[in-house]
């Protein structure tokens, strides 16, 4: 395969403009035209990875098949490109410095002074080139986190300047900005965009394309102004107006010809025909589905929805596939009591108890599981949610009221959820959980088997605790079915309750594998169960 082409995506004016979505949408368009595409996220913070970050700081921590704890944008890359990412797809300043300092300790730099330029910038470029070296991709999109002008992202912008100089005809720079709308004068303002491009120019980088986020369509004169002040072609000013669903963005960017503008800059003589008919059909289904179903998501970070990004998107994928509208009732777990639970989940046709760590909100989650179990409400417990289901069952059905997870109560008499053996000696918190894809064997008699239609599945994990094998038999005797196991590690991965219409707890994270084109079977099955509940 010939050399790859590189598209850098930078952001100006404010953060949270959706660089990840624009990068994903552009990737989706190239992919739909038959060019093998991948996306790399460069994160400017000093943490080695986001695994140790609180969701309030950073939203969800996404996990790749090969067990990297990464930025949530990698979830978007997978959901839009429908192919897995890997640890090569997320680079942080912390990991760059780690590598450079380790090499310095080994003596690799032969007595030289180690500096940001060239040593840090070389390492950044190395990480980008690693994706080219494995020869799988024709298009490599690189999203630079943060906003231009941030002190922290300067080494990345400098690496981009060098890279563009070294690989002139293989590089395009797409800069995403915001055009604020002043209602007093009824105008879209271009000045912040001009300033952010000037900031890039100070670092020696001229953007090739400017994508403008705005609430209103851009007039011709606004586009001309941006083209003139920012030294770009008129056709390279792309409008990105707010849309109802992120899955519409590739279609909007296609209408705006973003992919063809970028391909010209990259020296493509022509572009392959696009094949995105499945995507478009699915999108129509979202737009025309009615919203009667309500799913309750119970978690301790619900005020920051990004903490449960992949769960939310998985519900969207499954409901688009089924042509059903679903709305979410976000429920704060530490507000739940025996007294108010019926009111909190009233109107929910199914509930999900979310993943999590630590003690806050645990009692509320146990109460919510009990309510779902006793009232035949479809229930999906994910990771901590599955552990809570086991604790609740062991307390209220098996009758051991003090049962707990040793994570919350290390002294409990019944540690029905306990630390995995190989975690006992672990001291460092970063990157040491059970991470990434593991095999799981399903019982043919289970609801999960009906969903997956396979006895062997692979799912991604991120946890330290597990169902304690000592209590397996007692759980089974009382009517809990242990329907999914990892035979190599002798671990229970899925529990069900046969007598309940749909009660499933999974130790893994199905939400990491759901994509817009391939919704996850477990979410489809769960939503079908909530629909039955609604109808009854
Ligand atoms: N805190 C639990 C554990 O470490 C669950 C983790 C999770 O929900 N991702 O096992």
mmCIF file with all atom_site columns, N, CA and C in Angstrom, residues 441-501:
data_model
loop_
_atom_site.group_PDB
_atom_site.id
_atom_site.type_symbol
_atom_site.label_atom_id
_atom_site.label_alt_id
_atom_site.label_comp_id
_atom_site.label_asym_id
_atom_site.label_entity_id
_atom_site.label_seq_id
_atom_site.pdbx_PDB_ins_code
_atom_site.Cartn_x
_atom_site.Cartn_y
_atom_site.Cartn_z
_atom_site.occupancy
_atom_site.B_iso_or_equiv
_atom_site.pdbx_formal_charge
_atom_site.auth_seq_id
_atom_site.auth_comp_id
_atom_site.auth_asym_id
_atom_site.auth_atom_id
_atom_site.pdbx_PDB_model_num
ATOM 1   N N  . UNK A 1 441 ? -18.417 -17.697 27.719 1.00 0.00 ? 441 UNK A N  1
ATOM 2   C CA . UNK A 1 441 ? -19.214 -18.814 27.184 1.00 0.00 ? 441 UNK A CA 1
ATOM 3   C C  . UNK A 1 441 ? -20.628 -18.696 27.737 1.00 0.00 ? 441 UNK A C  1
ATOM 4   N N  . UNK A 1 442 ? -21.611 -18.809 26.854 1.00 0.00 ? 442 UNK A N  1
ATOM 5   C CA . UNK A 1 442 ? -23.008 -18.631 27.275 1.00 0.00 ? 442 UNK A CA 1
ATOM 6   C C  . UNK A 1 442 ? -23.741 -19.963 27.365 1.00 0.00 ? 442 UNK A C  1
ATOM 7   N N  . UNK A 1 443 ? -24.650 -20.070 28.327 1.00 0.00 ? 443 UNK A N  1
ATOM 8   C CA . UNK A 1 443 ? -25.544 -21.231 28.383 1.00 0.00 ? 443 UNK A CA 1
ATOM 9   C C  . UNK A 1 443 ? -26.614 -21.057 27.311 1.00 0.00 ? 443 UNK A C  1
ATOM 10  N N  . UNK A 1 444 ? -26.892 -22.149 26.615 1.00 0.00 ? 444 UNK A N  1
ATOM 11  C CA . UNK A 1 444 ? -27.859 -22.065 25.512 1.00 0.00 ? 444 UNK A CA 1
ATOM 12  C C  . UNK A 1 444 ? -29.268 -21.741 25.998 1.00 0.00 ? 444 UNK A C  1
ATOM 13  N N  . UNK A 1 445 ? -29.525 -22.049 27.251 1.00 0.00 ? 445 UNK A N  1
ATOM 14  C CA . UNK A 1 445 ? -30.880 -21.829 27.776 1.00 0.00 ? 445 UNK A CA 1
ATOM 15  C C  . UNK A 1 445 ? -31.114 -20.365 28.177 1.00 0.00 ? 445 UNK A C  1
ATOM 16  N N  . UNK A 1 446 ? -30.091 -19.508 28.039 1.00 0.00 ? 446 UNK A N  1
ATOM 17  C CA . UNK A 1 446 ? -30.207 -18.162 28.613 1.00 0.00 ? 446 UNK A CA 1
ATOM 18  C C  . UNK A 1 446 ? -30.853 -17.157 27.662 1.00 0.00 ? 446 UNK A C  1
ATOM 19  N N  . UNK A 1 447 ? -31.298 -16.051 28.246 1.00 0.00 ? 447 UNK A N  1
ATOM 20  C CA . UNK A 1 447 ? -31.823 -14.948 27.430 1.00 0.00 ? 447 UNK A CA 1
ATOM 21  C C  . UNK A 1 447 ? -30.677 -14.326 26.620 1.00 0.00 ? 447 UNK A C  1
ATOM 22  N N  . UNK A 1 448 ? -29.504 -14.303 27.217 1.00 0.00 ? 448 UNK A N  1
ATOM 23  C CA . UNK A 1 448 ? -28.362 -13.716 26.496 1.00 0.00 ? 448 UNK A CA 1
ATOM 24  C C  . UNK A 1 448 ? -28.044 -14.515 25.242 1.00 0.00 ? 448 UNK A C  1
ATOM 25  N N  . UNK A 1 449 ? -28.128 -15.833 25.337 1.00 0.00 ? 449 UNK A N  1
ATOM 26  C CA . UNK A 1 449 ? -27.882 -16.648 24.142 1.00 0.00 ? 449 UNK A CA 1
ATOM 27  C C  . UNK A 1 449 ? -28.884 -16.274 23.044 1.00 0.00 ? 449 UNK A C  1
ATOM 28  N N  . UNK A 1 450 ? -30.136 -16.099 23.446 1.00 0.00 ? 450 UNK A N  1
ATOM 29  C CA . UNK A 1 450 ? -31.150 -15.706 22.451 1.00 0.00 ? 450 UNK A CA 1
ATOM 30  C C  . UNK A 1 450 ? -30.787 -14.372 21.801 1.00 0.00 ? 450 UNK A C  1
ATOM 31  N N  . UNK A 1 451 ? -30.197 -13.484 22.588 1.00 0.00 ? 451 UNK A N  1
ATOM 32  C CA . UNK A 1 451 ? -29.815 -12.178 22.045 1.00 0.00 ? 451 UNK A CA 1
ATOM 33  C C  . UNK A 1 451 ? -28.606 -12.301 21.116 1.00 0.00 ? 451 UNK A C  1
ATOM 34  N N  . UNK A 1 452 ? -27.542 -12.942 21.606 1.00 0.00 ? 452 UNK A N  1
ATOM 35  C CA . UNK A 1 452 ? -26.288 -13.009 20.829 1.00 0.00 ? 452 UNK A CA 1
ATOM 36  C C  . UNK A 1 452 ? -26.353 -14.051 19.706 1.00 0.00 ? 452 UNK A C  1
ATOM 37  N N  . UNK A 1 453 ? -27.200 -15.060 19.880 1.00 0.00 ? 453 UNK A N  1
ATOM 38  C CA . UNK A 1 453 ? -27.293 -16.195 18.947 1.00 0.00 ? 453 UNK A CA 1
ATOM 39  C C  . UNK A 1 453 ? -25.927 -16.859 18.767 1.00 0.00 ? 453 UNK A C  1
ATOM 40  N N  . UNK A 1 454 ? -25.179 -16.931 19.844 1.00 0.00 ? 454 UNK A N  1
ATOM 41  C CA . UNK A 1 454 ? -23.871 -17.585 19.790 1.00 0.00 ? 454 UNK A CA 1
ATOM 42  C C  . UNK A 1 454 ? -23.500 -17.996 21.210 1.00 0.00 ? 454 UNK A C  1
ATOM 43  N N  . UNK A 1 455 ? -22.741 -19.108 21.311 1.00 0.00 ? 455 UNK A N  1
ATOM 44  C CA . UNK A 1 455 ? -22.321 -19.548 22.655 1.00 0.00 ? 455 UNK A CA 1
ATOM 45  C C  . UNK A 1 455 ? -21.026 -18.877 23.082 1.00 0.00 ? 455 UNK A C  1
ATOM 46  N N  . UNK A 1 456 ? -20.271 -18.386 22.085 1.00 0.00 ? 456 UNK A N  1
ATOM 47  C CA . UNK A 1 456 ? -18.972 -17.777 22.401 1.00 0.00 ? 456 UNK A CA 1
ATOM 48  C C  . UNK A 1 456 ? -18.991 -16.310 22.043 1.00 0.00 ? 456 UNK A C  1
ATOM 49  N N  . UNK A 1 457 ? -18.764 -15.485 23.026 1.00 0.00 ? 457 UNK A N  1
ATOM 50  C CA . UNK A 1 457 ? -18.746 -14.047 22.750 1.00 0.00 ? 457 UNK A CA 1
ATOM 51  C C  . UNK A 1 457 ? -17.455 -13.442 23.314 1.00 0.00 ? 457 UNK A C  1
ATOM 52  N N  . UNK A 1 458 ? -17.138 -12.250 22.813 1.00 0.00 ? 458 UNK A N  1
ATOM 53  C CA . UNK A 1 458 ? -16.003 -11.494 23.355 1.00 0.00 ? 458 UNK A CA 1
ATOM 54  C C  . UNK A 1 458 ? -16.543 -10.157 23.826 1.00 0.00 ? 458 UNK A C  1
ATOM 55  N N  . UNK A 1 459 ? -16.202 -9.758  25.031 1.00 0.00 ? 459 UNK A N  1
ATOM 56  C CA . UNK A 1 459 ? -16.659 -8.458  25.522 1.00 0.00 ? 459 UNK A CA 1
ATOM 57  C C  . UNK A 1 459 ? -15.535 -7.773  26.296 1.00 0.00 ? 459 UNK A C  1
ATOM 58  N N  . UNK A 1 460 ? -15.655 -6.447  26.401 1.00 0.00 ? 460 UNK A N  1
ATOM 59  C CA . UNK A 1 460 ? -14.569 -5.669  27.030 1.00 0.00 ? 460 UNK A CA 1
ATOM 60  C C  . UNK A 1 460 ? -14.835 -5.416  28.524 1.00 0.00 ? 460 UNK A C  1
ATOM 61  N N  . UNK A 1 461 ? -13.775 -5.458  29.284 1.00 0.00 ? 461 UNK A N  1
ATOM 62  C CA . UNK A 1 461 ? -13.893 -5.345  30.747 1.00 0.00 ? 461 UNK A CA 1
ATOM 63  C C  . UNK A 1 461 ? -13.125 -4.149  31.296 1.00 0.00 ? 461 UNK A C  1
ATOM 64  N N  . UNK A 1 462 ? -13.549 -3.741  32.511 1.00 0.00 ? 462 UNK A N  1
ATOM 65  C CA . UNK A 1 462 ? -12.805 -2.707  33.251 1.00 0.00 ? 462 UNK A CA 1
ATOM 66  C C  . UNK A 1 462 ? -13.230 -2.770  34.725 1.00 0.00 ? 462 UNK A C  1
ATOM 67  N N  . UNK A 1 463 ? -12.606 -3.645  35.461 1.00 0.00 ? 463 UNK A N  1
ATOM 68  C CA . UNK A 1 463 ? -12.986 -3.808  36.879 1.00 0.00 ? 463 UNK A CA 1
ATOM 69  C C  . UNK A 1 463 ? -11.915 -4.589  37.637 1.00 0.00 ? 463 UNK A C  1
ATOM 70  N N  . UNK A 1 464 ? -12.027 -4.543  38.979 1.00 0.00 ? 464 UNK A N  1
ATOM 71  C CA . UNK A 1 464 ? -11.110 -5.309  39.823 1.00 0.00 ? 464 UNK A CA 1
ATOM 72  C C  . UNK A 1 464 ? -11.822 -6.421  40.585 1.00 0.00 ? 464 UNK A C  1
ATOM 73  N N  . UNK A 1 465 ? -13.137 -6.273  40.768 1.00 0.00 ? 465 UNK A N  1
ATOM 74  C CA . UNK A 1 465 ? -13.893 -7.207  41.615 1.00 0.00 ? 465 UNK A CA 1
ATOM 75  C C  . UNK A 1 465 ? -14.721 -8.145  40.750 1.00 0.00 ? 465 UNK A C  1
ATOM 76  N N  . UNK A 1 466 ? -15.128 -9.285  41.343 1.00 0.00 ? 466 UNK A N  1
ATOM 77  C CA . UNK A 1 466 ? -15.868 -10.311 40.604 1.00 0.00 ? 466 UNK A CA 1
ATOM 78  C C  . UNK A 1 466 ? -16.814 -11.030 41.542 1.00 0.00 ? 466 UNK A C  1
ATOM 79  N N  . UNK A 1 467 ? -17.760 -11.762 40.956 1.00 0.00 ? 467 UNK A N  1
ATOM 80  C CA . UNK A 1 467 ? -18.623 -12.615 41.769 1.00 0.00 ? 467 UNK A CA 1
ATOM 81  C C  . UNK A 1 467 ? -17.749 -13.665 42.454 1.00 0.00 ? 467 UNK A C  1
ATOM 82  N N  . UNK A 1 468 ? -17.931 -13.812 43.763 1.00 0.00 ? 468 UNK A N  1
ATOM 83  C CA . UNK A 1 468 ? -17.113 -14.721 44.564 1.00 0.00 ? 468 UNK A CA 1
ATOM 84  C C  . UNK A 1 468 ? -17.597 -16.166 44.341 1.00 0.00 ? 468 UNK A C  1
ATOM 85  N N  . UNK A 1 469 ? -16.720 -17.005 43.778 1.00 0.00 ? 469 UNK A N  1
ATOM 86  C CA . UNK A 1 469 ? -17.126 -18.372 43.415 1.00 0.00 ? 469 UNK A CA 1
ATOM 87  C C  . UNK A 1 469 ? -17.647 -19.186 44.596 1.00 0.00 ? 469 UNK A C  1
ATOM 88  N N  . UNK A 1 470 ? -17.223 -18.791 45.797 1.00 0.00 ? 470 UNK A N  1
ATOM 89  C CA . UNK A 1 470 ? -17.660 -19.501 47.020 1.00 0.00 ? 470 UNK A CA 1
ATOM 90  C C  . UNK A 1 470 ? -19.188 -19.501 47.145 1.00 0.00 ? 470 UNK A C  1
ATOM 91  N N  . UNK A 1 471 ? -19.834 -18.471 46.562 1.00 0.00 ? 471 UNK A N  1
ATOM 92  C CA . UNK A 1 471 ? -21.286 -18.336 46.769 1.00 0.00 ? 471 UNK A CA 1
ATOM 93  C C  . UNK A 1 471 ? -22.103 -18.750 45.547 1.00 0.00 ? 471 UNK A C  1
ATOM 94  N N  . UNK A 1 472 ? -21.423 -19.304 44.541 1.00 0.00 ? 472 UNK A N  1
ATOM 95  C CA . UNK A 1 472 ? -22.137 -19.673 43.305 1.00 0.00 ? 472 UNK A CA 1
ATOM 96  C C  . UNK A 1 472 ? -23.344 -20.563 43.591 1.00 0.00 ? 472 UNK A C  1
ATOM 97  N N  . UNK A 1 473 ? -23.088 -21.661 44.337 1.00 0.00 ? 473 UNK A N  1
ATOM 98  C CA . UNK A 1 473 ? -24.135 -22.668 44.526 1.00 0.00 ? 473 UNK A CA 1
ATOM 99  C C  . UNK A 1 473 ? -25.338 -22.091 45.267 1.00 0.00 ? 473 UNK A C  1
ATOM 100 N N  . UNK A 1 474 ? -25.055 -21.277 46.267 1.00 0.00 ? 474 UNK A N  1
ATOM 101 C CA . UNK A 1 474 ? -26.157 -20.710 47.053 1.00 0.00 ? 474 UNK A CA 1
ATOM 102 C C  . UNK A 1 474 ? -27.027 -19.791 46.182 1.00 0.00 ? 474 UNK A C  1
ATOM 103 N N  . UNK A 1 475 ? -26.388 -19.026 45.311 1.00 0.00 ? 475 UNK A N  1
ATOM 104 C CA . UNK A 1 475 ? -27.141 -18.155 44.396 1.00 0.00 ? 475 UNK A CA 1
ATOM 105 C C  . UNK A 1 475 ? -28.011 -19.005 43.465 1.00 0.00 ? 475 UNK A C  1
ATOM 106 N N  . UNK A 1 476 ? -27.411 -20.077 42.929 1.00 0.00 ? 476 UNK A N  1
ATOM 107 C CA . UNK A 1 476 ? -28.153 -20.955 42.002 1.00 0.00 ? 476 UNK A CA 1
ATOM 108 C C  . UNK A 1 476 ? -29.335 -21.600 42.726 1.00 0.00 ? 476 UNK A C  1
ATOM 109 N N  . UNK A 1 477 ? -29.075 -22.085 43.959 1.00 0.00 ? 477 UNK A N  1
ATOM 110 C CA . UNK A 1 477 ? -30.141 -22.755 44.732 1.00 0.00 ? 477 UNK A CA 1
ATOM 111 C C  . UNK A 1 477 ? -31.352 -21.849 44.918 1.00 0.00 ? 477 UNK A C  1
ATOM 112 N N  . UNK A 1 478 ? -31.106 -20.545 44.958 1.00 0.00 ? 478 UNK A N  1
ATOM 113 C CA . UNK A 1 478 ? -32.215 -19.612 45.208 1.00 0.00 ? 478 UNK A CA 1
ATOM 114 C C  . UNK A 1 478 ? -32.793 -19.022 43.923 1.00 0.00 ? 478 UNK A C  1
ATOM 115 N N  . UNK A 1 479 ? -32.309 -19.472 42.761 1.00 0.00 ? 479 UNK A N  1
ATOM 116 C CA . UNK A 1 479 ? -32.972 -19.071 41.517 1.00 0.00 ? 479 UNK A CA 1
ATOM 117 C C  . UNK A 1 479 ? -32.223 -18.066 40.658 1.00 0.00 ? 479 UNK A C  1
ATOM 118 N N  . UNK A 1 480 ? -30.946 -17.804 40.989 1.00 0.00 ? 480 UNK A N  1
ATOM 119 C CA . UNK A 1 480 ? -30.165 -16.959 40.083 1.00 0.00 ? 480 UNK A CA 1
ATOM 120 C C  . UNK A 1 480 ? -29.415 -17.884 39.122 1.00 0.00 ? 480 UNK A C  1
ATOM 121 N N  . UNK A 1 481 ? -29.424 -17.557 37.836 1.00 0.00 ? 481 UNK A N  1
ATOM 122 C CA . UNK A 1 481 ? -28.700 -18.400 36.872 1.00 0.00 ? 481 UNK A CA 1
ATOM 123 C C  . UNK A 1 481 ? -27.397 -17.713 36.487 1.00 0.00 ? 481 UNK A C  1
ATOM 124 N N  . UNK A 1 482 ? -26.324 -18.504 36.548 1.00 0.00 ? 482 UNK A N  1
ATOM 125 C CA . UNK A 1 482 ? -25.008 -17.957 36.184 1.00 0.00 ? 482 UNK A CA 1
ATOM 126 C C  . UNK A 1 482 ? -24.762 -18.394 34.739 1.00 0.00 ? 482 UNK A C  1
ATOM 127 N N  . UNK A 1 483 ? -25.166 -17.562 33.798 1.00 0.00 ? 483 UNK A N  1
ATOM 128 C CA . UNK A 1 483 ? -25.306 -18.036 32.417 1.00 0.00 ? 483 UNK A CA 1
ATOM 129 C C  . UNK A 1 483 ? -24.108 -17.738 31.529 1.00 0.00 ? 483 UNK A C  1
ATOM 130 N N  . UNK A 1 484 ? -23.186 -16.914 32.000 1.00 0.00 ? 484 UNK A N  1
ATOM 131 C CA . UNK A 1 484 ? -22.000 -16.604 31.186 1.00 0.00 ? 484 UNK A CA 1
ATOM 132 C C  . UNK A 1 484 ? -20.769 -16.728 32.053 1.00 0.00 ? 484 UNK A C  1
ATOM 133 N N  . UNK A 1 485 ? -19.776 -17.488 31.561 1.00 0.00 ? 485 UNK A N  1
ATOM 134 C CA . UNK A 1 485 ? -18.562 -17.657 32.359 1.00 0.00 ? 485 UNK A CA 1
ATOM 135 C C  . UNK A 1 485 ? -17.319 -17.557 31.485 1.00 0.00 ? 485 UNK A C  1
ATOM 136 N N  . UNK A 1 486 ? -16.238 -17.131 32.122 1.00 0.00 ? 486 UNK A N  1
ATOM 137 C CA . UNK A 1 486 ? -14.937 -17.230 31.469 1.00 0.00 ? 486 UNK A CA 1
ATOM 138 C C  . UNK A 1 486 ? -14.287 -18.478 32.029 1.00 0.00 ? 486 UNK A C  1
ATOM 139 N N  . UNK A 1 487 ? -14.151 -19.483 31.176 1.00 0.00 ? 487 UNK A N  1
ATOM 140 C CA . UNK A 1 487 ? -13.701 -20.790 31.674 1.00 0.00 ? 487 UNK A CA 1
ATOM 141 C C  . UNK A 1 487 ? -12.219 -20.772 32.023 1.00 0.00 ? 487 UNK A C  1
ATOM 142 N N  . UNK A 1 488 ? -11.410 -20.022 31.275 1.00 0.00 ? 488 UNK A N  1
ATOM 143 C CA . UNK A 1 488 ? -9.964  -19.985 31.560 1.00 0.00 ? 488 UNK A CA 1
ATOM 144 C C  . UNK A 1 488 ? -9.703  -19.409 32.947 1.00 0.00 ? 488 UNK A C  1
ATOM 145 N N  . UNK A 1 489 ? -10.436 -18.353 33.287 1.00 0.00 ? 489 UNK A N  1
ATOM 146 C CA . UNK A 1 489 ? -10.171 -17.666 34.555 1.00 0.00 ? 489 UNK A CA 1
ATOM 147 C C  . UNK A 1 489 ? -11.132 -18.117 35.662 1.00 0.00 ? 489 UNK A C  1
ATOM 148 N N  . UNK A 1 490 ? -12.078 -18.965 35.299 1.00 0.00 ? 490 UNK A N  1
ATOM 149 C CA . UNK A 1 490 ? -13.092 -19.447 36.241 1.00 0.00 ? 490 UNK A CA 1
ATOM 150 C C  . UNK A 1 490 ? -13.843 -18.280 36.891 1.00 0.00 ? 490 UNK A C  1
ATOM 151 N N  . UNK A 1 491 ? -14.399 -17.414 36.043 1.00 0.00 ? 491 UNK A N  1
ATOM 152 C CA . UNK A 1 491 ? -15.120 -16.246 36.546 1.00 0.00 ? 491 UNK A CA 1
ATOM 153 C C  . UNK A 1 491 ? -16.538 -16.225 35.987 1.00 0.00 ? 491 UNK A C  1
ATOM 154 N N  . UNK A 1 492 ? -17.486 -15.786 36.819 1.00 0.00 ? 492 UNK A N  1
ATOM 155 C CA . UNK A 1 492 ? -18.858 -15.607 36.341 1.00 0.00 ? 492 UNK A CA 1
ATOM 156 C C  . UNK A 1 492 ? -18.947 -14.222 35.691 1.00 0.00 ? 492 UNK A C  1
ATOM 157 N N  . UNK A 1 493 ? -19.447 -14.187 34.451 1.00 0.00 ? 493 UNK A N  1
ATOM 158 C CA . UNK A 1 493 ? -19.510 -12.907 33.727 1.00 0.00 ? 493 UNK A CA 1
ATOM 159 C C  . UNK A 1 493 ? -20.945 -12.412 33.535 1.00 0.00 ? 493 UNK A C  1
ATOM 160 N N  . UNK A 1 494 ? -21.929 -13.345 33.561 1.00 0.00 ? 494 UNK A N  1
ATOM 161 C CA . UNK A 1 494 ? -23.320 -12.910 33.347 1.00 0.00 ? 494 UNK A CA 1
ATOM 162 C C  . UNK A 1 494 ? -24.252 -13.658 34.309 1.00 0.00 ? 494 UNK A C  1
ATOM 163 N N  . UNK A 1 495 ? -25.165 -12.903 34.905 1.00 0.00 ? 495 UNK A N  1
ATOM 164 C CA . UNK A 1 495 ? -26.209 -13.535 35.733 1.00 0.00 ? 495 UNK A CA 1
ATOM 165 C C  . UNK A 1 495 ? -27.585 -13.193 35.136 1.00 0.00 ? 495 UNK A C  1
ATOM 166 N N  . UNK A 1 496 ? -28.525 -14.111 35.344 1.00 0.00 ? 496 UNK A N  1
ATOM 167 C CA . UNK A 1 496 ? -29.918 -13.851 34.949 1.00 0.00 ? 496 UNK A CA 1
ATOM 168 C C  . UNK A 1 496 ? -30.835 -14.399 36.038 1.00 0.00 ? 496 UNK A C  1
ATOM 169 N N  . UNK A 1 497 ? -32.093 -13.952 36.019 1.00 0.00 ? 497 UNK A N  1
ATOM 170 C CA . UNK A 1 497 ? -33.096 -14.577 36.889 1.00 0.00 ? 497 UNK A CA 1
ATOM 171 C C  . UNK A 1 497 ? -34.184 -15.132 35.972 1.00 0.00 ? 497 UNK A C  1
ATOM 172 N N  . UNK A 1 498 ? -34.289 -16.457 35.960 1.00 0.00 ? 498 UNK A N  1
ATOM 173 C CA . UNK A 1 498 ? -35.190 -17.119 35.000 1.00 0.00 ? 498 UNK A CA 1
ATOM 174 C C  . UNK A 1 498 ? -36.642 -16.699 35.174 1.00 0.00 ? 498 UNK A C  1
ATOM 175 N N  . UNK A 1 499 ? -37.041 -16.504 36.431 1.00 0.00 ? 499 UNK A N  1
ATOM 176 C CA . UNK A 1 499 ? -38.458 -16.238 36.672 1.00 0.00 ? 499 UNK A CA 1
ATOM 177 C C  . UNK A 1 499 ? -38.880 -14.826 36.289 1.00 0.00 ? 499 UNK A C  1
ATOM 178 N N  . UNK A 1 500 ? -37.904 -13.995 36.019 1.00 0.00 ? 500 UNK A N  1
ATOM 179 C CA . UNK A 1 500 ? -38.173 -12.584 35.718 1.00 0.00 ? 500 UNK A CA 1
ATOM 180 C C  . UNK A 1 500 ? -38.276 -12.426 34.196 1.00 0.00 ? 500 UNK A C  1
ATOM 181 N N  . UNK A 1 501 ? -39.116 -11.503 33.689 1.00 0.00 ? 501 UNK A N  1
ATOM 182 C CA . UNK A 1 501 ? -39.214 -11.360 32.228 1.00 0.00 ? 501 UNK A CA 1
ATOM 183 C C  . UNK A 1 501 ? -37.884 -11.011 31.553 1.00 0.00 ? 501 UNK A C  1
#
